[in-house]
Coordinates of C-alpha atoms in Angstrom, one line a residue:
X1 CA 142.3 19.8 -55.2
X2 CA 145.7 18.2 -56.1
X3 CA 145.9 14.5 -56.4
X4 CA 147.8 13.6 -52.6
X5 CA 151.0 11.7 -53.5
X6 CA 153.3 9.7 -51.4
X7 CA 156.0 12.1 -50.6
X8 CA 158.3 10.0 -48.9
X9 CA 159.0 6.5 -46.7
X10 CA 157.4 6.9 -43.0
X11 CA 159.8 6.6 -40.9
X12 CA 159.0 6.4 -36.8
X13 CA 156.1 7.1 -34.8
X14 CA 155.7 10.4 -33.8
X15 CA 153.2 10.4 -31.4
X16 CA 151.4 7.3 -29.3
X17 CA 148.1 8.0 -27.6
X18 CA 147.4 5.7 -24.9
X19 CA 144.0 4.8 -23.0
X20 CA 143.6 8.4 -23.7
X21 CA 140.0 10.0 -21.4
X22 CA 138.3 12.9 -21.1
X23 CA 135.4 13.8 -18.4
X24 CA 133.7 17.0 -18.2
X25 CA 131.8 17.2 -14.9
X26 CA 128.7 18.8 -14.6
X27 CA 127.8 21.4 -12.5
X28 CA 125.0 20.8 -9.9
X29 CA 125.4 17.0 -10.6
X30 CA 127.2 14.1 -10.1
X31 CA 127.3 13.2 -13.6
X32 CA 129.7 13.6 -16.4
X33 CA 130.2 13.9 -19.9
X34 CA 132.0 11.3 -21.4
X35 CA 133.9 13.0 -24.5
X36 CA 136.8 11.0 -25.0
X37 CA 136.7 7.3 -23.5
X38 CA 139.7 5.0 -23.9
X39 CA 140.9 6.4 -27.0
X40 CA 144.5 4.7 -28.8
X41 CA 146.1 5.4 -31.8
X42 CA 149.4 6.2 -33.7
X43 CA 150.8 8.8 -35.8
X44 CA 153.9 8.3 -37.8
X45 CA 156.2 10.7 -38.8
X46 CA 155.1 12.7 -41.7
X47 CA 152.2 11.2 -42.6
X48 CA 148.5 12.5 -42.1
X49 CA 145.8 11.0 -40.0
X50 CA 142.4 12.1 -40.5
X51 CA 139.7 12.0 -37.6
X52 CA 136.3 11.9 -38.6
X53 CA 133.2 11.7 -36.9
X54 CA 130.1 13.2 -36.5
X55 CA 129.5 16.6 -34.3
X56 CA 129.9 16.3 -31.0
X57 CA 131.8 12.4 -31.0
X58 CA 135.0 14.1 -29.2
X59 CA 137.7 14.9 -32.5
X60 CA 138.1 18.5 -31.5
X61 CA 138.7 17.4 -27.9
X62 CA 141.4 14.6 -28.8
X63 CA 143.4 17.1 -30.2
X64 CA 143.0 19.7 -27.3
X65 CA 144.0 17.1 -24.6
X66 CA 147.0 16.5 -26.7
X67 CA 148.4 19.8 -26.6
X68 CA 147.1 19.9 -22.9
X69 CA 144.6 22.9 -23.9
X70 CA 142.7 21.2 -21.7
X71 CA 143.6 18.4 -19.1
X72 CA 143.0 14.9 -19.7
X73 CA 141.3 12.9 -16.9
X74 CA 143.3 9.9 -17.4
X75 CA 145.4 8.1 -20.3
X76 CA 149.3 8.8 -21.6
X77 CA 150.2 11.3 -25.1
X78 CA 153.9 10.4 -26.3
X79 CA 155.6 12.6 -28.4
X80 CA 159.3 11.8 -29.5
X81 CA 159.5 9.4 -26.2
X82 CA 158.2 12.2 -23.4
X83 CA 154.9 11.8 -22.1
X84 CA 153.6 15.0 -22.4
X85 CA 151.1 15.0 -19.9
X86 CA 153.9 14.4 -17.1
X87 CA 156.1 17.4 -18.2
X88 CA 155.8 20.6 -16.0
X89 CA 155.2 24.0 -17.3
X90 CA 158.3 24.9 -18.4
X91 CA 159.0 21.4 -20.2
X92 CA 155.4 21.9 -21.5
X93 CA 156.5 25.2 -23.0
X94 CA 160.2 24.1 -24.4
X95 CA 157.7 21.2 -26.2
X96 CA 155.1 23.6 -27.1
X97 CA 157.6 24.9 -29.8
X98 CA 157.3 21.4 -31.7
X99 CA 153.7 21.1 -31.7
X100 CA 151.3 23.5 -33.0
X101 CA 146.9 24.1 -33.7
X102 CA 145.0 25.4 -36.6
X103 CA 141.7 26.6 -35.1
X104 CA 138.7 26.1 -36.9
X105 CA 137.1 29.6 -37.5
X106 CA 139.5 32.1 -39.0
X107 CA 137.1 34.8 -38.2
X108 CA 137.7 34.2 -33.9
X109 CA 141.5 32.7 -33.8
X110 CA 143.0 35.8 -34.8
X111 CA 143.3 38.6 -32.3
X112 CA 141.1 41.4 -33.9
X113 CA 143.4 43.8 -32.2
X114 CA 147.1 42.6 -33.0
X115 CA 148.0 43.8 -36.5
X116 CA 149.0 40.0 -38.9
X117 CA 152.9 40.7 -37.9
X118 CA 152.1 40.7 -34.5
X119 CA 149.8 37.7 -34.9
X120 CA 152.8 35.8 -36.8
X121 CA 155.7 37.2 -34.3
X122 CA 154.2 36.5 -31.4
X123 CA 155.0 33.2 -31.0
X124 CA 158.9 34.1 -31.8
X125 CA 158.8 36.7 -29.4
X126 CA 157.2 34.5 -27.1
X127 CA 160.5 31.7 -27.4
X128 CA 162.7 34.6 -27.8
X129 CA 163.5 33.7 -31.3
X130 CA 165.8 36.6 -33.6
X131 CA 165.8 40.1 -33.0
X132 CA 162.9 42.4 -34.0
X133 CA 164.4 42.6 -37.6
X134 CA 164.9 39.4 -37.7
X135 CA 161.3 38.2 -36.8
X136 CA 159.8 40.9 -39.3
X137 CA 161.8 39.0 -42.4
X138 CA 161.0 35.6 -40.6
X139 CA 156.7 37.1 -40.9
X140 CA 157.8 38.2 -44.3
X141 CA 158.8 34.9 -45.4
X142 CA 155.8 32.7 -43.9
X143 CA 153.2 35.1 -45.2
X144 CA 155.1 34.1 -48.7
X145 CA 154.7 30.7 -48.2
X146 CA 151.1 30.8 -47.2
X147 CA 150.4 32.9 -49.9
X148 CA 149.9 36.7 -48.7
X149 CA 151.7 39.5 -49.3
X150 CA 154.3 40.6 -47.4
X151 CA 153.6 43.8 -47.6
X152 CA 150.4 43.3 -45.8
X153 CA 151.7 42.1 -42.5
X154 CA 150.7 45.7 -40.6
X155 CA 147.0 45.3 -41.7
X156 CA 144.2 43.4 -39.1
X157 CA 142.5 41.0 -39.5
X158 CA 138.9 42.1 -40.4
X159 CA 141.0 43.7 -43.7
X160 CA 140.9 39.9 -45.1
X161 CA 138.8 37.8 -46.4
X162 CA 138.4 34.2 -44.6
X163 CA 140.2 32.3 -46.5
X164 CA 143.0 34.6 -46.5
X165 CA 142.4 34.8 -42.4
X166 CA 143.2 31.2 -42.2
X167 CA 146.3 31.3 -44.1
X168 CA 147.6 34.0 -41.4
X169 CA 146.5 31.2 -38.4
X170 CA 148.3 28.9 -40.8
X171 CA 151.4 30.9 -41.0
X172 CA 151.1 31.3 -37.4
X173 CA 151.4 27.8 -36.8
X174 CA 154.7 27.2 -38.7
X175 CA 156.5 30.5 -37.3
X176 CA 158.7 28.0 -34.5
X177 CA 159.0 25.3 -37.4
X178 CA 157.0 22.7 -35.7
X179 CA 157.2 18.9 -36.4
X180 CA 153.2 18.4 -35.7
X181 CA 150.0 20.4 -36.3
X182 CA 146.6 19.8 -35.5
X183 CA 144.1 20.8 -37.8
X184 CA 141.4 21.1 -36.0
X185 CA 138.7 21.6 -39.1
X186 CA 140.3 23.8 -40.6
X187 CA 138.2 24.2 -44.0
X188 CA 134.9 23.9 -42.4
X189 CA 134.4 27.4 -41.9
X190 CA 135.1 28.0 -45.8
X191 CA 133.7 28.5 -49.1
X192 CA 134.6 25.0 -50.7
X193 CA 136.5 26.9 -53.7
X194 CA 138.7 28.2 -50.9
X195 CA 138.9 24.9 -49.5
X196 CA 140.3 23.2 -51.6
X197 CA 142.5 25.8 -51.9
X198 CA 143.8 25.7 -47.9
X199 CA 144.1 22.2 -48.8
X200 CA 146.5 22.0 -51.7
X201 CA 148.1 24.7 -49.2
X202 CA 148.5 22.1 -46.2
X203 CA 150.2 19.6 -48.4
X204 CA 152.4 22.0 -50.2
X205 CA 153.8 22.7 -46.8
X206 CA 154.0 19.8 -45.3
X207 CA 156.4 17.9 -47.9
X208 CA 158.4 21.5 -47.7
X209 CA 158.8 21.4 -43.8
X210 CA 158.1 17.2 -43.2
X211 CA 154.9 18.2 -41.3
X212 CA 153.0 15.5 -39.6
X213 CA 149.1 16.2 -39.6
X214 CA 146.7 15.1 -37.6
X215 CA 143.2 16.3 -39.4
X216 CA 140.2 16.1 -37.7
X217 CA 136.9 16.8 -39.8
X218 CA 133.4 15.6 -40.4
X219 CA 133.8 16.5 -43.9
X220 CA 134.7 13.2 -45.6
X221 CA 135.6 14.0 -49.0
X222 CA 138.0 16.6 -47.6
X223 CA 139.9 14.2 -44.8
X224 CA 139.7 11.0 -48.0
X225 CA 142.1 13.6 -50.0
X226 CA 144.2 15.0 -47.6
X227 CA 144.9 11.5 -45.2
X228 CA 147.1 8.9 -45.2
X229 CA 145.1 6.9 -42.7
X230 CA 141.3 7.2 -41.5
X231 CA 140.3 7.1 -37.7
X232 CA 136.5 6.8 -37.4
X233 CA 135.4 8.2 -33.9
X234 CA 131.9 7.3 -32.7
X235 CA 130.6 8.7 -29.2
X236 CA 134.3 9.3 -27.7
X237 CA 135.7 6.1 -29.0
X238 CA 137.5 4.9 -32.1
X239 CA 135.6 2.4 -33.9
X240 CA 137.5 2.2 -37.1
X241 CA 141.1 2.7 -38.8
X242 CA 142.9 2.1 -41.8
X243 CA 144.7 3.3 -44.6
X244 CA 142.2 6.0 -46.2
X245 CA 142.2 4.5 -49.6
X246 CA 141.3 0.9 -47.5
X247 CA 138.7 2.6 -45.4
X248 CA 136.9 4.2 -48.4
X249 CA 136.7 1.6 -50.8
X250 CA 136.6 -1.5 -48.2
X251 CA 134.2 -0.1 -44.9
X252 CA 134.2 -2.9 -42.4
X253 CA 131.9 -1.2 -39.1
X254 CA 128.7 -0.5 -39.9
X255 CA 129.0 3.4 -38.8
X256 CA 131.6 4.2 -41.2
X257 CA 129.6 1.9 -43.6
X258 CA 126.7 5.0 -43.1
X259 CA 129.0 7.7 -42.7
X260 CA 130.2 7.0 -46.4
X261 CA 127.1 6.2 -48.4
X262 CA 126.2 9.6 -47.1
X263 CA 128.7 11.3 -49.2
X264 CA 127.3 12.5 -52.7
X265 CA 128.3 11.2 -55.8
X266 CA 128.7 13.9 -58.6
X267 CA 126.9 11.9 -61.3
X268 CA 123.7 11.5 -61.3
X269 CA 123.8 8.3 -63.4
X270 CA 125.2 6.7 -60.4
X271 CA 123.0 5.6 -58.0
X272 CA 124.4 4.7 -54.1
X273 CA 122.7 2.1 -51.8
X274 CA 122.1 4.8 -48.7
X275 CA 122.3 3.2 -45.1
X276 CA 119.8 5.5 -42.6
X277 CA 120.4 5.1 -39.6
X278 CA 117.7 5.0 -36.9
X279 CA 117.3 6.9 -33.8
X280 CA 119.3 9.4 -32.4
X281 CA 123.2 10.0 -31.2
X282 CA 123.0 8.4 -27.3
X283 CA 124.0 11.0 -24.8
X284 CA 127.5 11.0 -23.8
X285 CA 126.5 11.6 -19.9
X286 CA 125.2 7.7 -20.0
X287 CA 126.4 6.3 -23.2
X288 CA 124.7 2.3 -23.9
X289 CA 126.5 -0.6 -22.8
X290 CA 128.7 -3.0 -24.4
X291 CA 129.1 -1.4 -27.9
X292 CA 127.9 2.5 -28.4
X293 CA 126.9 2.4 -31.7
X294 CA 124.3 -0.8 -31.1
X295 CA 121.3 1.4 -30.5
X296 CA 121.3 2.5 -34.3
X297 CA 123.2 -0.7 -35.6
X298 CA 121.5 -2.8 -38.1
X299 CA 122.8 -5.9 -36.8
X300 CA 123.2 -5.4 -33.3
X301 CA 122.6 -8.7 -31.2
X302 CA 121.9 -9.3 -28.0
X303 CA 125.9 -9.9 -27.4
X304 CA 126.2 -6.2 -28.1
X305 CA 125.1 -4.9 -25.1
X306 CA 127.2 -6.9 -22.8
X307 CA 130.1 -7.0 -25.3
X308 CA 132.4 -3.9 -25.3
X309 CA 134.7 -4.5 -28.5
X310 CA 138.4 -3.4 -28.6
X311 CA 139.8 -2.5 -31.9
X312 CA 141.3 -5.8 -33.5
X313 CA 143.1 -6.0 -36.7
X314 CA 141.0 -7.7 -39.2
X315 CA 142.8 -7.1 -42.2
X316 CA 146.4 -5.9 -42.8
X317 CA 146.6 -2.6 -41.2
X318 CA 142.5 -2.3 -40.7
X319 CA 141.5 -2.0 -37.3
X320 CA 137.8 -2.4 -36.2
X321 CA 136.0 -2.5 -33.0
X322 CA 133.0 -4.5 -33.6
X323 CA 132.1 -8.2 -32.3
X324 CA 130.4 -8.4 -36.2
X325 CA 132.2 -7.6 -39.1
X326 CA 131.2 -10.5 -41.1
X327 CA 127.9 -9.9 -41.0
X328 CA 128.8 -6.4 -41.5
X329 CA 130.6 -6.9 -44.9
X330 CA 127.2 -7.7 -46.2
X331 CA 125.5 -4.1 -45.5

């Protein structure tokens, strides 16, 4: 993978998430499952936030609740100074045009059915963008840039490889010239050659078009290249966030302080102090008290269970939501 440079002064925030929550009910009970709970953050204008976390903490969610794939249950999503979740349908659909997904498995996100120009054109012909030659050297174009050929846009999809399937979902999301995507894993499914090859992909584009990403993966090396800021996500909250290169080298909760001494080291001459945490991910029907992360914390305190903590700046531009992290900077 390339070496991610700065490509150019951030200029605004582009999208504010607010209190944002998330409750699936379930059937035959009064319970629910709390996904997302009271989630806030920031992304600026063509930078990249990566969302990490581990399976099932509520990343994939975030990003469906702000493109209203699903409904929230509660909370406020700005983008460009509309709340989106107070638009109707057809403000919801003018808006749609400015923010766009990449699904995580290639193999299920393309229409087996539609040939790859119909895949491409569809959102065109959807917005009633160009004329049908038009929108076939529009698909022409984008399968350039994502690096098929052109001449391969009447083919399906199970004539590709995967790799090549998620360029086509990429090209799909750039067809109406979006200002934000959501990458919602969108290497996982990949051989990690062609990872890092949808990678330097992602970044090409987005200094080409002044994308905004917002990256969510559990794969930390991969989000540590691609981000410009880190948001840590821990049982439907955000526990940590900084600027990547902060977050890696300078951990300050003790989950992110695991999540990292997790990640191999490529030289076996160097050897890395692993935190293990104990016990198993709560259930997010009846998540613990006060802090969610104290049941496997190795210096949760009594204060922790009565103590919810809000994320507070504790160093410039490092947010953490623990009651702890001086004791914490010691792990």
């Amino acid at each position: 993978m390339k070496t991610k440079t700065k490509k150019k002064k951030i200029a605004r925030v582009l999208l504010q998430v607010k209190n944002l929550i998330k409750y699936f009910p379930i059937e035959s009970s009064n319970d629910v499952v709390k996904a997302v709970d009271d989630v806030s953050f920031d992304i600026l204008e063509g930078e990249t936030l990566g969302l990490v976390g581990e399976s099932g903490c509520g990343k994939s969610t975030i990003g469906k609740c702000i493109l209203r794939l699903i409904e929230p249950t509660n909370g406020e999503v700005w983008f460009e100074g509309k709340n989106i979740l107070s638009l109707d349908r057809k403000e919801l659909r003018e808006l749609r045009r400015q923010m766009q997904i990449i699904f995580q498995d290639p193999y299920s996100s393309l229409n087996p059915r539609l040939s790859v120009y119909s895949i491409v054109s569809e959102p065109l012909r959807i917005h009633r963008i160009g004329n049908k030659k038009e929108r076939k050297e529009i698909v022409a174009d984008l399968l350039k840039k994502v690096g098929i050929d052109p001449e391969y846009m009447w083919r399906y999809p199970h004539e590709f490889s995967g790799g090549q399937r998620q360029r086509i979902g990429i090209a799909r999301a750039l067809a109406l010239r979006p200002k934000l995507i959501i990458c919602d894993e969108p290497v996982s499914a990949l051989d990690v050659s062609v990872q890092a090859q949808v990678i330097n992909l992602l970044q090409d584009l987005q200094e080409e078009f002044g994308l905004t990403y917002l990256f969510i993966s559990h794969g930390l090396a991969v989000v540590r290249h691609i981000s410009d800021r880190v948001a840590v996500m821990y049982l439907g909250k955000i526990v940590e966030i900084a600027p990547a290169a902060e977050l890696y080298g300078n951990p300050l909760h003790p989950y992110t302080k695991a999540l990292l001494s997790a990640i191999p080291v490529p030289d076996p001459k160097i050897e890395r102090k692993r935190i293990i945490l104990q016990g198993d991910v709560p259930t997010p029907i009846n998540p613990p008290s006060g802090c969610r992360f104290r049941t496997r914390c190795p210096i949760a305190t009594e204060e922790c269970s009565v103590i919810t903590p809000d994320l507070k700046e504790i160093e410039k531009n490092h947010f953490v939501a623990c009651i702890h992290t001086d004791i914490a900077k010691s792990l």
